[in-house]
Short mmCIF file of N, CA and C in Angstrom, two decimals:
data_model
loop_
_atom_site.label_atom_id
_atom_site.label_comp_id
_atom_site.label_asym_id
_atom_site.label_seq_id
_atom_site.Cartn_x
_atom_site.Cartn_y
_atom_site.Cartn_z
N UNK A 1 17.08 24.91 10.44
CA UNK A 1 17.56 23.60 10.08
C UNK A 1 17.81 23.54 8.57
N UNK A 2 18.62 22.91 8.27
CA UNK A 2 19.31 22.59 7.04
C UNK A 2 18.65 21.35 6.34
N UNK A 3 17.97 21.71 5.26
CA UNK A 3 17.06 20.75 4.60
C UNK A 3 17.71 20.08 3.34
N UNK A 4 18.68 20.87 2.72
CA UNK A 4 19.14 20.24 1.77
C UNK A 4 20.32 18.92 1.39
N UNK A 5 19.92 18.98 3.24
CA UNK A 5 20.91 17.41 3.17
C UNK A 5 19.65 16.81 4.17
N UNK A 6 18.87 16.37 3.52
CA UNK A 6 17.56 15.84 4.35
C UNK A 6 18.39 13.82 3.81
N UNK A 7 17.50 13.69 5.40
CA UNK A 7 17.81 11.63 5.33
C UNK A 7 17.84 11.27 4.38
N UNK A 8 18.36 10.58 3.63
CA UNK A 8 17.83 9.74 2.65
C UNK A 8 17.08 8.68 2.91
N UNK A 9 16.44 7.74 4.04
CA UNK A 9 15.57 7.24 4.37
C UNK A 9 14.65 7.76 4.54
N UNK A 10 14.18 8.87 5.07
CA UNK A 10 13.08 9.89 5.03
C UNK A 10 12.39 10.05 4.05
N UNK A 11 13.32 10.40 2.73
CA UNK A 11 13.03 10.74 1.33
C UNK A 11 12.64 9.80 0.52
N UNK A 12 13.23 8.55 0.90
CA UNK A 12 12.78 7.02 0.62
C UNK A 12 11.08 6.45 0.65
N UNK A 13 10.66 6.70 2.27
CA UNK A 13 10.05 6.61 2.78
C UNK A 13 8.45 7.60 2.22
N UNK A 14 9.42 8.87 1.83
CA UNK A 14 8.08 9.50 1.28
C UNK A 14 7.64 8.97 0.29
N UNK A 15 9.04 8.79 -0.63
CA UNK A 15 8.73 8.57 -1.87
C UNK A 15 7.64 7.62 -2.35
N UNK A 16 8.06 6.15 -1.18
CA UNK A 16 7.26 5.19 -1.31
C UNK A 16 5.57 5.45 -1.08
N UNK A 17 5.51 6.34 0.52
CA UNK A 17 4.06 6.04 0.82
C UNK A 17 3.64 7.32 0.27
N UNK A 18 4.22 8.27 -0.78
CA UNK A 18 3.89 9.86 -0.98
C UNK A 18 2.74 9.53 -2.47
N UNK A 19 3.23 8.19 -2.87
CA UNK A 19 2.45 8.10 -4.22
C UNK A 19 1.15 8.02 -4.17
N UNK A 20 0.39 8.62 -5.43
CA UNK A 20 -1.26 8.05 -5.16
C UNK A 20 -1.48 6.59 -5.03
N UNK A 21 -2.47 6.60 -4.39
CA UNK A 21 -3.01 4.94 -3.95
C UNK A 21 -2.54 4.33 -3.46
N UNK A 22 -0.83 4.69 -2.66
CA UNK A 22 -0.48 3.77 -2.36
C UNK A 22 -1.04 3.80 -0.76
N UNK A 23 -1.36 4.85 -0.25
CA UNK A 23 -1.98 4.73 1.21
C UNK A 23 -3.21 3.87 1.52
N UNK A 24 -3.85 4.27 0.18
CA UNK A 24 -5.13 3.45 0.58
C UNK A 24 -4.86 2.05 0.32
N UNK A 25 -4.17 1.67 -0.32
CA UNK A 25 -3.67 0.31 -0.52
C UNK A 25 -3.22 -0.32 1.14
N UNK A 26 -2.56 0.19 1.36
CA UNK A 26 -2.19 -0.04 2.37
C UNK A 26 -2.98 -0.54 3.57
N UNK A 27 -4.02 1.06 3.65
CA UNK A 27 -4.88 0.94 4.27
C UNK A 27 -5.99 -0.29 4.62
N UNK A 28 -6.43 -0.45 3.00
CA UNK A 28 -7.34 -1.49 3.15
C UNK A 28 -6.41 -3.16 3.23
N UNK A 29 -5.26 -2.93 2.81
CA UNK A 29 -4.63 -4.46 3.31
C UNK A 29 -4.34 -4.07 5.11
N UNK A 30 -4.34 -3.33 5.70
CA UNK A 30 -4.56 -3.57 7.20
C UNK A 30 -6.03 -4.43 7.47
N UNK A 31 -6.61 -4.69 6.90
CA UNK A 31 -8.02 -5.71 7.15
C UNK A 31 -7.77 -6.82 7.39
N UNK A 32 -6.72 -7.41 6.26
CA UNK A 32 -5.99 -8.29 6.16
C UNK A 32 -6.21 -8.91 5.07
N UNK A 33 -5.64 -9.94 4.23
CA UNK A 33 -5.43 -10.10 3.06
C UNK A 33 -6.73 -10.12 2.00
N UNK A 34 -6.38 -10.15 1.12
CA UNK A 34 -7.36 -9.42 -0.19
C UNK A 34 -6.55 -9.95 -1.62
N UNK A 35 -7.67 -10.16 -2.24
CA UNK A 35 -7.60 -10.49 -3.52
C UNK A 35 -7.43 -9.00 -4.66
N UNK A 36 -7.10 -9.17 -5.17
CA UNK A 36 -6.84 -7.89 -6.42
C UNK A 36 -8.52 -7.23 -6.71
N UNK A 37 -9.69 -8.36 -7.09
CA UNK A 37 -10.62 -7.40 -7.38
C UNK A 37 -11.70 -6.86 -5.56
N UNK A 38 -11.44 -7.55 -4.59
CA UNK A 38 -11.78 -6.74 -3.28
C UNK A 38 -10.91 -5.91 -3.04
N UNK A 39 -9.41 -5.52 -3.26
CA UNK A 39 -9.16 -4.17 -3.31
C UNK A 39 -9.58 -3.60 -4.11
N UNK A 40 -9.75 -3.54 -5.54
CA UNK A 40 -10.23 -2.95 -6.28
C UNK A 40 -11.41 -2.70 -6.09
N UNK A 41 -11.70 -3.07 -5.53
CA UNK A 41 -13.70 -2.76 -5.01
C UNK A 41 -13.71 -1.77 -3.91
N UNK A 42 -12.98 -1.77 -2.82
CA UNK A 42 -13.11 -0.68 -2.07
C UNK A 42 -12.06 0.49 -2.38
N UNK A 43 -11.40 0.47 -3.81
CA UNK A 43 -11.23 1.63 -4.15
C UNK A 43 -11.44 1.96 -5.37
N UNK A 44 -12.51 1.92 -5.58
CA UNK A 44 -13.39 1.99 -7.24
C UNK A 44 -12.55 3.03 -8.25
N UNK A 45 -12.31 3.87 -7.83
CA UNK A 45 -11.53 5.36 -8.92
C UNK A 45 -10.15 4.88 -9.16
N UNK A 46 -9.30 3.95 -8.49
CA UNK A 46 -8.15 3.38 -9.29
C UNK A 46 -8.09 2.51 -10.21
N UNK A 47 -7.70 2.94 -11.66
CA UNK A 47 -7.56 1.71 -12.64
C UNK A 47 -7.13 0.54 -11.88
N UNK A 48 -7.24 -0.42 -12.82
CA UNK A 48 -6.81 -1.94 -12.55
C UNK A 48 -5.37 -1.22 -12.55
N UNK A 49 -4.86 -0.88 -13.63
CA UNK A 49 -3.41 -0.47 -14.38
C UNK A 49 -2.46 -0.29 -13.20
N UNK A 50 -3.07 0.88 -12.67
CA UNK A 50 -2.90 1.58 -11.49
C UNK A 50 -2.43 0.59 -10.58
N UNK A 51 -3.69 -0.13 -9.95
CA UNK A 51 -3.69 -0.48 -8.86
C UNK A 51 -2.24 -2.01 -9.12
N UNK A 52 -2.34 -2.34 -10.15
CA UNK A 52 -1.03 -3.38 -10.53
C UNK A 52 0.40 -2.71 -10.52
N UNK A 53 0.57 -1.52 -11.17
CA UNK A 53 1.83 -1.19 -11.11
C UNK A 53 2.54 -1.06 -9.50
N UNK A 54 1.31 -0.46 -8.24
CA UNK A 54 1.36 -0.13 -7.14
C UNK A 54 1.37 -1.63 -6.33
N UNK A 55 1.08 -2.31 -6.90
CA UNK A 55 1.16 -3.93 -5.86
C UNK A 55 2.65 -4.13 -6.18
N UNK A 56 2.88 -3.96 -7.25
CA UNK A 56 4.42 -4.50 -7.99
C UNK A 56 5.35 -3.92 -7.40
N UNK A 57 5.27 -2.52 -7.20
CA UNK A 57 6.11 -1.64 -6.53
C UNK A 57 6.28 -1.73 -5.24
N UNK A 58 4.94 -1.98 -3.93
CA UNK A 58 4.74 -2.61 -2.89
C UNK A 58 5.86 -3.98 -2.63
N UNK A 59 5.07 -5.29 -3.70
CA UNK A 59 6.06 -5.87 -3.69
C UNK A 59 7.63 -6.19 -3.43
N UNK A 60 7.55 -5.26 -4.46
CA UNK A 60 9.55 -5.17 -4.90
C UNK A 60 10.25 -4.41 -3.36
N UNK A 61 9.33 -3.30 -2.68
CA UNK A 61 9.58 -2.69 -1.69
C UNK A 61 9.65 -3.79 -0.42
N UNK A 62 9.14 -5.19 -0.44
CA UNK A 62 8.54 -6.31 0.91
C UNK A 62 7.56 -5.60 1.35
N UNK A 63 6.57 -4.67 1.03
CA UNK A 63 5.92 -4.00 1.73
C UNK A 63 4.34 -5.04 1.97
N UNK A 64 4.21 -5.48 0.70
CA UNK A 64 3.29 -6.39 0.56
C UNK A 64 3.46 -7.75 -0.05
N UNK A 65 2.70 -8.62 0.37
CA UNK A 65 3.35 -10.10 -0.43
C UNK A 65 2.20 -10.91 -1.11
N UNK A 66 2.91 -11.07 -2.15
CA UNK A 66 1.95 -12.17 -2.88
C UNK A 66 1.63 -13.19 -2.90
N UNK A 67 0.68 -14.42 -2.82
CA UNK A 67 0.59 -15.60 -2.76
C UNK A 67 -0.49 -16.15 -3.61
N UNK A 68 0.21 -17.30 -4.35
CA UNK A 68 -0.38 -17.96 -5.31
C UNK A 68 -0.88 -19.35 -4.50
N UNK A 69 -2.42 -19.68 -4.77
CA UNK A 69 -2.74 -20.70 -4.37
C UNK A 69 -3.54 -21.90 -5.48
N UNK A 70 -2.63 -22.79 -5.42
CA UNK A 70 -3.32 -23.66 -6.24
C UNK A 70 -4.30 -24.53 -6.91
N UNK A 71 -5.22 -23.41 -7.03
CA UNK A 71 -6.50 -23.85 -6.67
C UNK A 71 -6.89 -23.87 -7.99
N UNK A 72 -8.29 -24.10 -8.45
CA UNK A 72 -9.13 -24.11 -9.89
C UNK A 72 -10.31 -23.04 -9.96
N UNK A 73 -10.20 -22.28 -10.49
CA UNK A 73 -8.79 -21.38 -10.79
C UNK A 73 -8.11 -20.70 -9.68
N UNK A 74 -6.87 -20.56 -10.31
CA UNK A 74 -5.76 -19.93 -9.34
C UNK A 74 -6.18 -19.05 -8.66
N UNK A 75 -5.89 -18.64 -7.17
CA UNK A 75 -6.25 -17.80 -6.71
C UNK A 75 -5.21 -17.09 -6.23
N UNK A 76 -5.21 -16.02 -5.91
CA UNK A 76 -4.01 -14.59 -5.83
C UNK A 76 -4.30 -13.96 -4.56
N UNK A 77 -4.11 -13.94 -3.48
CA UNK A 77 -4.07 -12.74 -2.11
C UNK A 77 -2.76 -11.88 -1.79
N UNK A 78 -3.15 -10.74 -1.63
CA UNK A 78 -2.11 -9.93 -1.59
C UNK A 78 -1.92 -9.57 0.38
N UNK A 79 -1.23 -9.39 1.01
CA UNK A 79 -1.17 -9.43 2.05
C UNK A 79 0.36 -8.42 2.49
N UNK A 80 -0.15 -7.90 3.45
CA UNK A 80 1.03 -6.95 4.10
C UNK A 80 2.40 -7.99 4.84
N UNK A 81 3.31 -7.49 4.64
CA UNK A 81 4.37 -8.44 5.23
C UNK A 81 5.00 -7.37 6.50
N UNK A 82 5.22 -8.17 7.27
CA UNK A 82 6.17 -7.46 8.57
C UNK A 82 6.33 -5.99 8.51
N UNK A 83 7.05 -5.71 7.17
CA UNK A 83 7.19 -4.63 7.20
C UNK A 83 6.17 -3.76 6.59
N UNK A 84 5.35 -4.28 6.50
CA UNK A 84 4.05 -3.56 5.34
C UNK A 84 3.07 -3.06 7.03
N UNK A 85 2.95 -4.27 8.06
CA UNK A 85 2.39 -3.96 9.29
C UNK A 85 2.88 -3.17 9.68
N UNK A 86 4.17 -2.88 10.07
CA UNK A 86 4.96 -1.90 10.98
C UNK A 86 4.21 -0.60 10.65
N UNK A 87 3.47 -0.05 9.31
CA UNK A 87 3.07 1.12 9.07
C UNK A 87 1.69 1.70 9.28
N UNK A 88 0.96 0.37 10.24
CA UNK A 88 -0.17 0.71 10.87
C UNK A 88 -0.16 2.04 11.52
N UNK A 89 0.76 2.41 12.51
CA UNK A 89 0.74 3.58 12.93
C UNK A 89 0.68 4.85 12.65
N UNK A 90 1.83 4.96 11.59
CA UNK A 90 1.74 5.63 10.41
C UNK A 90 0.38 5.99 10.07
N UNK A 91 -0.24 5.11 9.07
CA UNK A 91 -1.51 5.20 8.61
C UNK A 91 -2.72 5.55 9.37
N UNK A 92 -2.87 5.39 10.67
CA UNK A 92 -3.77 5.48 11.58
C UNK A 92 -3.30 7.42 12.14
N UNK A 93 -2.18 7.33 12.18
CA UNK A 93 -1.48 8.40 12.34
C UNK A 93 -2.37 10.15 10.95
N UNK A 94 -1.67 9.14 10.23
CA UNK A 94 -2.53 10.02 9.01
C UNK A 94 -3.74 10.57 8.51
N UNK A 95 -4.58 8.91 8.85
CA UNK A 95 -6.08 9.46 9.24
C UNK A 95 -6.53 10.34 10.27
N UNK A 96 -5.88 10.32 11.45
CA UNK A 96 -6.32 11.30 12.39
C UNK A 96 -6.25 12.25 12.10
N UNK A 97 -4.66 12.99 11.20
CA UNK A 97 -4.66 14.11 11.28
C UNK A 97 -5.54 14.48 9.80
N UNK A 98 -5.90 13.91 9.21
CA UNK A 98 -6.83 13.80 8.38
C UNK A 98 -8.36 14.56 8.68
N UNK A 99 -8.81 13.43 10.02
CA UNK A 99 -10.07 13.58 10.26
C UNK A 99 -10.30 15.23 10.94
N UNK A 100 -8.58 15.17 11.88
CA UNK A 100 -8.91 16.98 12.17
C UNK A 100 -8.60 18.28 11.66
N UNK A 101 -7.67 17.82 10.14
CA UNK A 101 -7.51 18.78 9.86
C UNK A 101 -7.77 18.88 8.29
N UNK A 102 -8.40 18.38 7.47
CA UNK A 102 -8.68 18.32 5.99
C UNK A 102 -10.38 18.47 6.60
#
């Protein structure tokens, strides 16, 4: 097979979920929504820095969505959108082959 004309959705696709942190991000928004420092808590070794540039990028992708609530003080939940769910499988997918083969 001829790789050097590989999908460009494929390549897309890696690109997006190929980055560090962005799986586990993911991962732990399958729980369901979360504030910036409870993700940051169940993944202690990513900077804040980190973990902001990767929400932003999420974001911009619809992968995840933001919501501001007007509260005292403001409160922030980050939450998977439609298409951020669709990659449950994926991810569950990954861990398995994870658990049997790493």
């Amino acid at each position: 097979m001829d790789y050097s004309q590989m999908c460009p959705k494929f390549e897309q696709a890696i690109d997006i979920l190929g980055k560090r942190w962005t799986g586990l991000i993911i991962r732990v928004l399958l729980d369901g929504p979360k504030r910036f420092k409870d993700i940051k808590a169940q993944i202690p070794d990513m900077s804040d820095r980190i973990l902001t540039e990767r929400m932003k990028e999420l974001e911009q992708q619809n992968i995840v969505t933001r919501e501001v609530f007007p509260e005292k003080p403001v409160r922030i939940e980050y939450s998977l959108s439609e298409k951020g769910i669709a990659l449950q499988p994926v991810i569950e997918s990954i861990q398995s082959w994870g658990e049997s083969w790493t």
